[in-house]
mmCIF file of C-alpha atoms and ligand atoms in Angstrom:
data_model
loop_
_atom_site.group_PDB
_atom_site.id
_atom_site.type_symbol
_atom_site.label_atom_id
_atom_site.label_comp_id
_atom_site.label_asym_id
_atom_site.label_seq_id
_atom_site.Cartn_x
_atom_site.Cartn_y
_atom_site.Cartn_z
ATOM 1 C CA UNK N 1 -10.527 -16.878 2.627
ATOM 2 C CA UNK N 2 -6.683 -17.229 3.609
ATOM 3 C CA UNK N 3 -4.722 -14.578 2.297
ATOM 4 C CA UNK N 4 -3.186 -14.864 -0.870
ATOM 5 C CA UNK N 5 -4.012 -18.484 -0.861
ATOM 6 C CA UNK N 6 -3.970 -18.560 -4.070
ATOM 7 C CA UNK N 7 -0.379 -17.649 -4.855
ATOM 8 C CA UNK N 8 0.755 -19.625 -1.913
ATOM 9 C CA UNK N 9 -0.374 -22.854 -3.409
ATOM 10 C CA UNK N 10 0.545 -21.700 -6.887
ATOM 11 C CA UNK N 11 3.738 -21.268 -5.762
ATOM 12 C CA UNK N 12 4.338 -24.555 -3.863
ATOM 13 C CA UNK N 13 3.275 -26.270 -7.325
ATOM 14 C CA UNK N 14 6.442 -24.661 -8.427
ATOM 15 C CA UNK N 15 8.869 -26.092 -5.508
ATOM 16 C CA UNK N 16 7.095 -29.606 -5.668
ATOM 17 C CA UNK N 17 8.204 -30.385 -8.821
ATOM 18 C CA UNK N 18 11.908 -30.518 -7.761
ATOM 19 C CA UNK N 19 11.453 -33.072 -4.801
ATOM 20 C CA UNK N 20 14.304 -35.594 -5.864
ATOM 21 C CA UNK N 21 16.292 -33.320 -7.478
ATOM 22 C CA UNK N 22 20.127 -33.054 -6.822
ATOM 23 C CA UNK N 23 20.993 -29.434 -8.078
ATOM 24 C CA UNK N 24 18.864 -26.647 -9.663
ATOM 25 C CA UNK N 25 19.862 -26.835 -13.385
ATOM 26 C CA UNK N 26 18.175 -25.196 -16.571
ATOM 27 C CA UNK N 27 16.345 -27.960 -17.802
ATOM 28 C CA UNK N 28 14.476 -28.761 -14.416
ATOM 29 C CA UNK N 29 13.424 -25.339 -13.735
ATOM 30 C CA UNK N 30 11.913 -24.788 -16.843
ATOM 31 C CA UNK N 31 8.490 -25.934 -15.724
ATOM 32 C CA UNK N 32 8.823 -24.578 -12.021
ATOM 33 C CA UNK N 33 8.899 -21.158 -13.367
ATOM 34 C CA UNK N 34 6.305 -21.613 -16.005
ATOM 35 C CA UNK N 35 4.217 -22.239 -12.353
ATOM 36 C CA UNK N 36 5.460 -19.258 -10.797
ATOM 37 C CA UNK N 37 4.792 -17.105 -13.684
ATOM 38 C CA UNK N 38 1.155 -18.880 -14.104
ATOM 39 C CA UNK N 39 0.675 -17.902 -9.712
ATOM 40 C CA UNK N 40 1.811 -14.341 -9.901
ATOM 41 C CA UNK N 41 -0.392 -13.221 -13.271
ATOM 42 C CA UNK N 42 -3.025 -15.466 -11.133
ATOM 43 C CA UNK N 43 -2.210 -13.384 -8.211
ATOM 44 C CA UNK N 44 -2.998 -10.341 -10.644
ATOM 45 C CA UNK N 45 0.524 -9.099 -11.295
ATOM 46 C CA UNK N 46 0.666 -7.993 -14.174
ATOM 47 C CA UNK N 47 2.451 -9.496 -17.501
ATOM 48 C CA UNK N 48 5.597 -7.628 -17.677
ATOM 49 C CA UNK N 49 6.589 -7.565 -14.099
ATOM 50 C CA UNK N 50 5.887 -11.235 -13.845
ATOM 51 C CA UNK N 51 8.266 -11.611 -16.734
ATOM 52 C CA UNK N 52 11.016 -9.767 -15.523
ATOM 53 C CA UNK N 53 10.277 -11.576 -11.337
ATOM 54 C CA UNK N 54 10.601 -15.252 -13.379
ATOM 55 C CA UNK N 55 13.683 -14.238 -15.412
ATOM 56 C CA UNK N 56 16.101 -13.134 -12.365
ATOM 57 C CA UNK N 57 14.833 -15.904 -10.678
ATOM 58 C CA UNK N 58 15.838 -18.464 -12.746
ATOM 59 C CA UNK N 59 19.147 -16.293 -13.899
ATOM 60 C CA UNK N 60 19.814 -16.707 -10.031
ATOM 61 C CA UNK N 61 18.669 -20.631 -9.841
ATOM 62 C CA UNK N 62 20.635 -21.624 -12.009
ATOM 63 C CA UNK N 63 23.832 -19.961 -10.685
ATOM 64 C CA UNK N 64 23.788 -21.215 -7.151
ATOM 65 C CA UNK N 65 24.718 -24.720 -8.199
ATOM 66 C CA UNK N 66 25.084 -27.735 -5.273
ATOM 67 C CA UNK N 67 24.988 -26.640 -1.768
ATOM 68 C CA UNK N 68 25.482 -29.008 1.170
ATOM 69 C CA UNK N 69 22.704 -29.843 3.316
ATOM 70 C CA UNK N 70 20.419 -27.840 0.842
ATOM 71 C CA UNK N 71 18.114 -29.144 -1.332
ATOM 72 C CA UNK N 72 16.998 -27.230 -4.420
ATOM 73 C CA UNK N 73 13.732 -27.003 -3.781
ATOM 74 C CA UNK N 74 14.375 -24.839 -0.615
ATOM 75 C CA UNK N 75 17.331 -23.056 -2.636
ATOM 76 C CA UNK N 76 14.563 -21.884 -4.928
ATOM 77 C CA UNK N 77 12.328 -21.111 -2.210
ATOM 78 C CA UNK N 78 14.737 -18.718 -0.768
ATOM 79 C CA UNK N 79 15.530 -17.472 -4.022
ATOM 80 C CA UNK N 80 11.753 -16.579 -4.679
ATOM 81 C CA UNK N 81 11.611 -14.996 -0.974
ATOM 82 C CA UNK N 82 14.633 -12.854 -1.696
ATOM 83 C CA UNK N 83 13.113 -11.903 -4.774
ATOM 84 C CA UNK N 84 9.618 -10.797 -3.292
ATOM 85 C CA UNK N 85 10.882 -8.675 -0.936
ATOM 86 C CA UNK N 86 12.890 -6.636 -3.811
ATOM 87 C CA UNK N 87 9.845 -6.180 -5.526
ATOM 88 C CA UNK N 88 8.000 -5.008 -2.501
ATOM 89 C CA UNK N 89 10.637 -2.550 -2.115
ATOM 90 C CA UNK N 90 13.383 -4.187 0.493
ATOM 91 C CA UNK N 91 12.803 -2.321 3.229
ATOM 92 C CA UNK N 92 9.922 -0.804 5.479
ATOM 93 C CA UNK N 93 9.212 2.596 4.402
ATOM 94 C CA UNK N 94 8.788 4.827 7.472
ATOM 95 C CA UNK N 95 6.097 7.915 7.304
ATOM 96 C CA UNK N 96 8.253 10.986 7.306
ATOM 97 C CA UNK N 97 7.857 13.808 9.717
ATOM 98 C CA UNK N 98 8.705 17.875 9.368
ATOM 99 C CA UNK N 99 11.569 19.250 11.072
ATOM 100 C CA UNK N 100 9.361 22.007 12.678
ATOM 101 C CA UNK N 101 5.791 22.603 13.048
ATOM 102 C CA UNK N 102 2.720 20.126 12.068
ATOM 103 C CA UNK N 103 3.311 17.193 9.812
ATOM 104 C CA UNK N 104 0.668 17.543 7.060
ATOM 105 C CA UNK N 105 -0.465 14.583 5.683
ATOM 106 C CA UNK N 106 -2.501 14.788 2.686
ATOM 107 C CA UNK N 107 -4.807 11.388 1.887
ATOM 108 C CA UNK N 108 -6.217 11.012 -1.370
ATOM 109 C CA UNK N 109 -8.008 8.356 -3.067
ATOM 110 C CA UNK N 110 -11.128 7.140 -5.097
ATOM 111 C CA UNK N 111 -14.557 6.443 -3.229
ATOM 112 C CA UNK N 112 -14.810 3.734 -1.512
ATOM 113 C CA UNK N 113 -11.450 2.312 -0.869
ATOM 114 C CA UNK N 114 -11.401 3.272 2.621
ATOM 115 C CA UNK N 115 -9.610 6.419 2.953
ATOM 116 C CA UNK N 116 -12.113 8.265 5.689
ATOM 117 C CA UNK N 117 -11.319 5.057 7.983
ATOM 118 C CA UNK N 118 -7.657 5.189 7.278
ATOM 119 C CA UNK N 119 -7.739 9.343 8.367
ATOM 120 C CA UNK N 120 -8.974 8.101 11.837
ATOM 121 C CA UNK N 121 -7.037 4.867 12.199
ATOM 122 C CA UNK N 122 -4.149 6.885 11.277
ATOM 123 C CA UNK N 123 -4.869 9.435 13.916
ATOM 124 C CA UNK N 124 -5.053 5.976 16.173
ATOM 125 C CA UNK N 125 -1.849 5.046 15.090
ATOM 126 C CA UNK N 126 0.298 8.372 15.337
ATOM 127 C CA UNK N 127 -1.729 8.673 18.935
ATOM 128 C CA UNK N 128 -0.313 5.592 19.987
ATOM 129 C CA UNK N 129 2.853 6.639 19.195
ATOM 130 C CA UNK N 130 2.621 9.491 20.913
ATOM 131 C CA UNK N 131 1.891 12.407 18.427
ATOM 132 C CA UNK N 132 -1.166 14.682 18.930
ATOM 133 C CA UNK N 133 -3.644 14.793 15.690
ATOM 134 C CA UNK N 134 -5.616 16.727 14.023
ATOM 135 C CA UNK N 135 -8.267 15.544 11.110
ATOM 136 C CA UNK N 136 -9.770 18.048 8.346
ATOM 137 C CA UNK N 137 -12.640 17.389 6.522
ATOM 138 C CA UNK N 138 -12.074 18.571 3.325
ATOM 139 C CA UNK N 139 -14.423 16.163 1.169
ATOM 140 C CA UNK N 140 -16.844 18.513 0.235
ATOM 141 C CA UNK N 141 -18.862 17.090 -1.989
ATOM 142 C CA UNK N 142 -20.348 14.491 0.407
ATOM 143 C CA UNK N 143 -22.181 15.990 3.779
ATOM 144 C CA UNK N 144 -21.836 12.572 4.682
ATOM 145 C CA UNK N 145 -17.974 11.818 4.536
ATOM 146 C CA UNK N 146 -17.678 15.102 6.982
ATOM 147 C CA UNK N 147 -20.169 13.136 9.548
ATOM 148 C CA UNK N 148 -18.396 10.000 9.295
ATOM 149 C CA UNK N 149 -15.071 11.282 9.912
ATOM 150 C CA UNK N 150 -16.484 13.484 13.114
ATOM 151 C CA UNK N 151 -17.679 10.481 14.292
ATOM 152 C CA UNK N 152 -14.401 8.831 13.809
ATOM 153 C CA UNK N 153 -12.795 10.984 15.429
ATOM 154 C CA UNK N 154 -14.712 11.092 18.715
ATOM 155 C CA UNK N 155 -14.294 7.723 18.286
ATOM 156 C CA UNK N 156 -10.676 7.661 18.422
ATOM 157 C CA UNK N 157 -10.229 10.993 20.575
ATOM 158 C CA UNK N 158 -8.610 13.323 18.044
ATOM 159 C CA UNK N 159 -10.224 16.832 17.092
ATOM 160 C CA UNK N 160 -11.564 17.270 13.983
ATOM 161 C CA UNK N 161 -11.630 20.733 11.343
ATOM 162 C CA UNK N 162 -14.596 21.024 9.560
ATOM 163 C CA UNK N 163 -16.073 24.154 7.528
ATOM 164 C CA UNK N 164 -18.815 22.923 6.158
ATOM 165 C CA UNK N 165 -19.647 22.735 2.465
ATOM 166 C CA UNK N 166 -19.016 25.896 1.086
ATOM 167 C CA UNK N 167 -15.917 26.395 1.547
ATOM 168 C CA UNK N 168 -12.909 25.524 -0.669
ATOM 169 C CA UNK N 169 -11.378 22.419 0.461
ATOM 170 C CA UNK N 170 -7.829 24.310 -0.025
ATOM 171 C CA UNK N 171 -9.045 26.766 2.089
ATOM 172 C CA UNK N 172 -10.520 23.933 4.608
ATOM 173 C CA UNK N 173 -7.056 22.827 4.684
ATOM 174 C CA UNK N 174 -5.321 26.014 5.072
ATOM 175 C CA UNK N 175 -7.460 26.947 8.263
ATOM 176 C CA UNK N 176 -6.967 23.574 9.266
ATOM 177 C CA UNK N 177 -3.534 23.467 9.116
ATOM 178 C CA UNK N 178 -3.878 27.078 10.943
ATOM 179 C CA UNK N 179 -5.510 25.824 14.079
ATOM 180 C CA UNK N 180 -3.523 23.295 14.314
ATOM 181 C CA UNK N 181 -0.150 25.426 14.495
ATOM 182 C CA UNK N 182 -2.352 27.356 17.419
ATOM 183 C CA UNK N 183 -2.831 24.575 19.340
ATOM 184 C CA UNK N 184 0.675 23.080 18.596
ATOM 185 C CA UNK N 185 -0.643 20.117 16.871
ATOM 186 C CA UNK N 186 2.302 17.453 16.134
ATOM 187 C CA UNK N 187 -0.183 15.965 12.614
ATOM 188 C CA UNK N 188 -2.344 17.406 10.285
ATOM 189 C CA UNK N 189 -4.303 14.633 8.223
ATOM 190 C CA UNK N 190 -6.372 16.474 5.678
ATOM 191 C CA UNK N 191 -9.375 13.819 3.991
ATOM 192 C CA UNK N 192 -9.872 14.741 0.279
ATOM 193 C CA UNK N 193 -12.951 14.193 -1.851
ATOM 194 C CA UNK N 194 -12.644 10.769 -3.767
ATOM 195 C CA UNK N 195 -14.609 10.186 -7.059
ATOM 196 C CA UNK N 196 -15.762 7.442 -8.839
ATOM 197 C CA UNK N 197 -12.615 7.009 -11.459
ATOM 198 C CA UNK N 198 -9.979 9.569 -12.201
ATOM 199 C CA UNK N 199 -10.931 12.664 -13.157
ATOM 200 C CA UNK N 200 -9.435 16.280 -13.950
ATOM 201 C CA UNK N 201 -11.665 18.320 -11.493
ATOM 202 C CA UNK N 202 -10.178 15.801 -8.714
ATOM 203 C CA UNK N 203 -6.485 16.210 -9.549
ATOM 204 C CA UNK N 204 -6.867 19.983 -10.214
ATOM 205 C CA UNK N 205 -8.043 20.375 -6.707
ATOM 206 C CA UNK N 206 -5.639 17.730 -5.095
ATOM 207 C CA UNK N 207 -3.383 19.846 -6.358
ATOM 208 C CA UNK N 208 -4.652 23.162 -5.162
ATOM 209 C CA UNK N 209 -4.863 21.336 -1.663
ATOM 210 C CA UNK N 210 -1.654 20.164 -2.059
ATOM 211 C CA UNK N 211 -0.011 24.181 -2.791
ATOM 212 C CA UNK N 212 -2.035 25.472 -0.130
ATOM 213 C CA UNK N 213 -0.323 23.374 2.792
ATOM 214 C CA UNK N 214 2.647 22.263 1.301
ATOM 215 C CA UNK N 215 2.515 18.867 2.590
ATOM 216 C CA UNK N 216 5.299 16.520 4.300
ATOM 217 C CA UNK N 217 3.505 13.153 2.713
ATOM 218 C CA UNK N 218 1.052 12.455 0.321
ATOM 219 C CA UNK N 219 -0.507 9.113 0.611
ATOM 220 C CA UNK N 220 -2.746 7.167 -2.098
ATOM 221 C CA UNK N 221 -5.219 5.299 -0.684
ATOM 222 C CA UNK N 222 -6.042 1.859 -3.260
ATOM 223 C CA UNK N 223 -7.375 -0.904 -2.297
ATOM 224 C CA UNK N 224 -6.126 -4.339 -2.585
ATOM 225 C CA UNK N 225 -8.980 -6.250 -3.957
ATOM 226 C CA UNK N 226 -8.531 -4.081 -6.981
ATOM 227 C CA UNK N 227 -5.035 -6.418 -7.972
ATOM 228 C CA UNK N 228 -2.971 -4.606 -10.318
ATOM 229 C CA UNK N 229 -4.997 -1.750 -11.155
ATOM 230 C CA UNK N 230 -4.064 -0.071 -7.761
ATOM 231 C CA UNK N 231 -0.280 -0.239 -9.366
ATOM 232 C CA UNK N 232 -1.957 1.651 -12.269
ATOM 233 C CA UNK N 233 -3.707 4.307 -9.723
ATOM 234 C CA UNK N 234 -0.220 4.799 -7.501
ATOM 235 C CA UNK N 235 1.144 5.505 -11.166
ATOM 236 C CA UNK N 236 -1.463 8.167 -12.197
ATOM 237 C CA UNK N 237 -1.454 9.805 -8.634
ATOM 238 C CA UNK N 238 2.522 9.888 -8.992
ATOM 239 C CA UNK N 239 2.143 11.806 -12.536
ATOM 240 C CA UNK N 240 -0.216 13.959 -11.993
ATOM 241 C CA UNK N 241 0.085 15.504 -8.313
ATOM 242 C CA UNK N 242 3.348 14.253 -7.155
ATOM 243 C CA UNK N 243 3.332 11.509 -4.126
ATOM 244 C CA UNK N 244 5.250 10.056 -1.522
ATOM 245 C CA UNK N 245 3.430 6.708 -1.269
ATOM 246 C CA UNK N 246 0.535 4.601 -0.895
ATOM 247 C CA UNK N 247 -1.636 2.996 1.508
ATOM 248 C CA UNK N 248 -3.369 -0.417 0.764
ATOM 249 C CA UNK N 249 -6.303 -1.140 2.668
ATOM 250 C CA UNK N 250 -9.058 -4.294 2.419
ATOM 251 C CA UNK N 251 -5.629 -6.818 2.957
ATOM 252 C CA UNK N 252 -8.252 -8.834 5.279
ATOM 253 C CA UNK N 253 -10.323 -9.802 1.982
ATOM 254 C CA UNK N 254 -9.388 -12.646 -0.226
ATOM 255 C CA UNK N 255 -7.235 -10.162 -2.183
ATOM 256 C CA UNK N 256 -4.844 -12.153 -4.050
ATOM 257 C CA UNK N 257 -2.216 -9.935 -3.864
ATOM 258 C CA UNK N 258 -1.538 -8.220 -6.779
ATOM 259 C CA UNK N 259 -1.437 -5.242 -5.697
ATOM 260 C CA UNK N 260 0.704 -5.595 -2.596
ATOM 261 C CA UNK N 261 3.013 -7.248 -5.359
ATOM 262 C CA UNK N 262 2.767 -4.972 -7.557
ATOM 263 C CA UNK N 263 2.648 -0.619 -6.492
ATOM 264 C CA UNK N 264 6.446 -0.321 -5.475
ATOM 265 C CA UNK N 265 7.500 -1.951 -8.883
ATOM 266 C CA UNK N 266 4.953 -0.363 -11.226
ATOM 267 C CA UNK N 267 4.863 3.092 -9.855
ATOM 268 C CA UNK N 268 7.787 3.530 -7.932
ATOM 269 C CA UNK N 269 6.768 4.724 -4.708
ATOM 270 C CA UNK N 270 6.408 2.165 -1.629
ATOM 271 C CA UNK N 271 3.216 1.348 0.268
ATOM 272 C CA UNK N 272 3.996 2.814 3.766
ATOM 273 C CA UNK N 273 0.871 1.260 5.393
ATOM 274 C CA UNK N 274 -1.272 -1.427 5.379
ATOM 275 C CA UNK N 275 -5.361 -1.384 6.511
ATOM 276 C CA UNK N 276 -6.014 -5.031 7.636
ATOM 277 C CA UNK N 277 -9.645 -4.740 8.905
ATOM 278 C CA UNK N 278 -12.496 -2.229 9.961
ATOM 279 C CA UNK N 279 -11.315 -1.562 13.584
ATOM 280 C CA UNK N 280 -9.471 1.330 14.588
ATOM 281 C CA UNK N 281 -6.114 -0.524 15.085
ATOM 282 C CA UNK N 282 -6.261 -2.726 12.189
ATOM 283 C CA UNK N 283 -3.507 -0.410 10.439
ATOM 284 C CA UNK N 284 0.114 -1.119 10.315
ATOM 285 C CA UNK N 285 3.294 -0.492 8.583
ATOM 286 C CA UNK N 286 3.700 -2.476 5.232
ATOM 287 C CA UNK N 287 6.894 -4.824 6.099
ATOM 288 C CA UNK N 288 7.960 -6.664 2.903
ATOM 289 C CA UNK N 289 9.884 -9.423 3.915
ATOM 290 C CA UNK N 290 6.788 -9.970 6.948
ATOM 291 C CA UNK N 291 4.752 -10.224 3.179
ATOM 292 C CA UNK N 292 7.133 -12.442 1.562
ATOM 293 C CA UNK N 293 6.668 -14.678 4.492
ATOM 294 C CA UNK N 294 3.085 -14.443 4.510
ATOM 295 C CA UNK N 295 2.964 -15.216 0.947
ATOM 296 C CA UNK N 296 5.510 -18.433 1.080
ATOM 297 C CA UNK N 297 2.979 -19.676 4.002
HETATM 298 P P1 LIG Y 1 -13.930 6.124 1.426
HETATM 299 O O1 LIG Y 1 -15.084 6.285 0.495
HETATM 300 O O2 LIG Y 1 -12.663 5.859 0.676
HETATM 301 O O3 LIG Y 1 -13.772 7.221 2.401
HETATM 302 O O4 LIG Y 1 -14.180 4.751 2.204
HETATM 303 P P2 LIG Y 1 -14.636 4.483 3.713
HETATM 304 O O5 LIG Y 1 -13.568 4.862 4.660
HETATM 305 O O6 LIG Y 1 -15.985 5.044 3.927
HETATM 306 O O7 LIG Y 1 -14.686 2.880 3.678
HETATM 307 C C1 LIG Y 1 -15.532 2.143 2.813
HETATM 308 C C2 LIG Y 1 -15.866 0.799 3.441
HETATM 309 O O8 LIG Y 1 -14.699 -0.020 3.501
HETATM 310 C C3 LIG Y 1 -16.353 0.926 4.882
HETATM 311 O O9 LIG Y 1 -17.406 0.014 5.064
HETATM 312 C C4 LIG Y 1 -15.132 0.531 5.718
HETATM 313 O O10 LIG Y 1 -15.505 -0.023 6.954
HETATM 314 C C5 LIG Y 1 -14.480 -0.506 4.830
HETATM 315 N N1 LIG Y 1 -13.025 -0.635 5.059
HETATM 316 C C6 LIG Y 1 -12.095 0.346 5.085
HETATM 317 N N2 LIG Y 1 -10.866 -0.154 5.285
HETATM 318 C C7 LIG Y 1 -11.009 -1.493 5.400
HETATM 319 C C8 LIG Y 1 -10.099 -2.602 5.599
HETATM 320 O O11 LIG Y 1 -8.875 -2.468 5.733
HETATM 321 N N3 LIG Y 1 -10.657 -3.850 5.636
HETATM 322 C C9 LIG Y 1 -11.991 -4.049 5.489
HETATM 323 N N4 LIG Y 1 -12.436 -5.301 5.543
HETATM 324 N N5 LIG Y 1 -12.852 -3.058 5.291
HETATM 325 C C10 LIG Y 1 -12.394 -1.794 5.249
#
């Protein structure tokens, strides 16, 4: 499925209706909104944030009166681009670094959204970049998720700390972060154990993780099929252990793009990457006026 097809041709429902117009004016945009409002809660934005998207829109549609050589169905268009790029968060939002010694970056995120592929393409990415990288395995809970993310890891040529089971994944990450000062070790990315849903023992050892390596970013990993709810998760995260973005992964599905719409506004922190496949490289910095694009087709 085309991405966010859906809200692309929701959207153009919106502009059609003004084909023949002279000038944008209060009465004729009355039922283009009610269409853009009806694409984005389709999309899976939720209620209130649609609301306030449809009302600066048409505070702004109605302002820009006649413009030469413009026709209002492209003013609105613009208007609505603008407009999605705000709520994505205006500009890119670059991964920060530390000043001195390795950049820990701490990934958290609920099972299954991707987050043990998004350690190694990560690792891919920084590589490419130039920065050496180090992966920990600190998902104790599932003998499995260590495997996976050794094998990811030969796979894309970066070491990876493991310590087995029995150790405290605070600890994991302290001796981690340990060896990696040792061997000089530009980033740290340190893979957390996910659960099902949210729950207390998870955020109580985020947390310890967190205090034991005082990390440069912490990154949510949610995935974008899951619409609006991944605004809800950013929001939790943000509460509870204190982050410095997201990551949205699964944007290859037929998400409809709630979520990509939706995390800066809700929660306020920006989505600094995007996961746009399975391969190693299909990870990329979340540009919101690229999105806006995508989204206007
Ligand atoms: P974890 O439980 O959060 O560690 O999730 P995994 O990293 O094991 O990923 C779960 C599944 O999602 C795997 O089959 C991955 O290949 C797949 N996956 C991860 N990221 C993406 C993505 O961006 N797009 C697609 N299509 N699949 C992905």
């Amino acid at each position: 499925a085309e991405m966010f097809g859906q809200l692309t041709s929701g959207l153009e429902t919106a502009w059609n209706k003004l084909k023949g117009e002279e000038v944008l004016t209060k009465e004729n945009i009355a039922e283009p909104m009610r269409d853009i409002r009806r694409a984005l809660l389709e999309a899976d934005v939720s209620l209130p944030v649609a609301r306030r998207f449809v009302q600066s829109v048409s505070e702004q549609a109605v302002g820009v009166g006649l413009i030469r050589g413009v026709k209002p169905d492209q003013q609105l268009v613009k208007i609505v681009r603008d407009e999605l790029v705000k709520l994505m968060g205006g500009e890119v939002s670059e991964l920060v670094f530390a000043k001195s010694g390795p950049t820990v970056i701490l990934l958290a995120g609920l099972q299954g959204v991707g987050k043990t592929t998004v350690c190694a393409k990560l690792a891919f990415y920084l590589k490419k970049q130039g920065k050496s990288c180090m992966l920990v395995a600190a998902d104790v809970y599932r003998p499995a998720a260590i495997d996976q993310l050794v094998i990811l890891g030969e796979q894309v040529k970066v070491p990876v700390y493991t310590a087995g089971t029995d150790t405290k994944p605070s600890d994991i990450a302290k001796q981690g972060l340990q060896e990696a000062k040792m061997k000089n070790t530009d980033v740290v990315i340190v893979d957390t154990a996910g659960r099902l849903q949210i729950d207390k023992a998870m955020m109580d050892e985020l947390k310890e993780v967190k205090r034991a390596v005082n990390p440069t970013e912490v990154l949510l990993v949610v995935d974008a099929m899951t619409g609006q709810e991944a605004a809800g998760l950013v929001t939790a995260f943000n509460l509870e252990i204190g982050i410095t973005g997201a990551i949205l992964t699964k944007l290859d599905g037929d998400s409809r793009g709630g979520a990509a719409l939706s995390v800066r506004e809700v929660s306020g922190k920006p989505i600094k990457l995007v996961g746009r496949g399975e391969r190693m490289e299909d990870l990329e910095p979340f540009y919101p006026d690229r999105m806006a694009g995508r989204i206007l087709g």
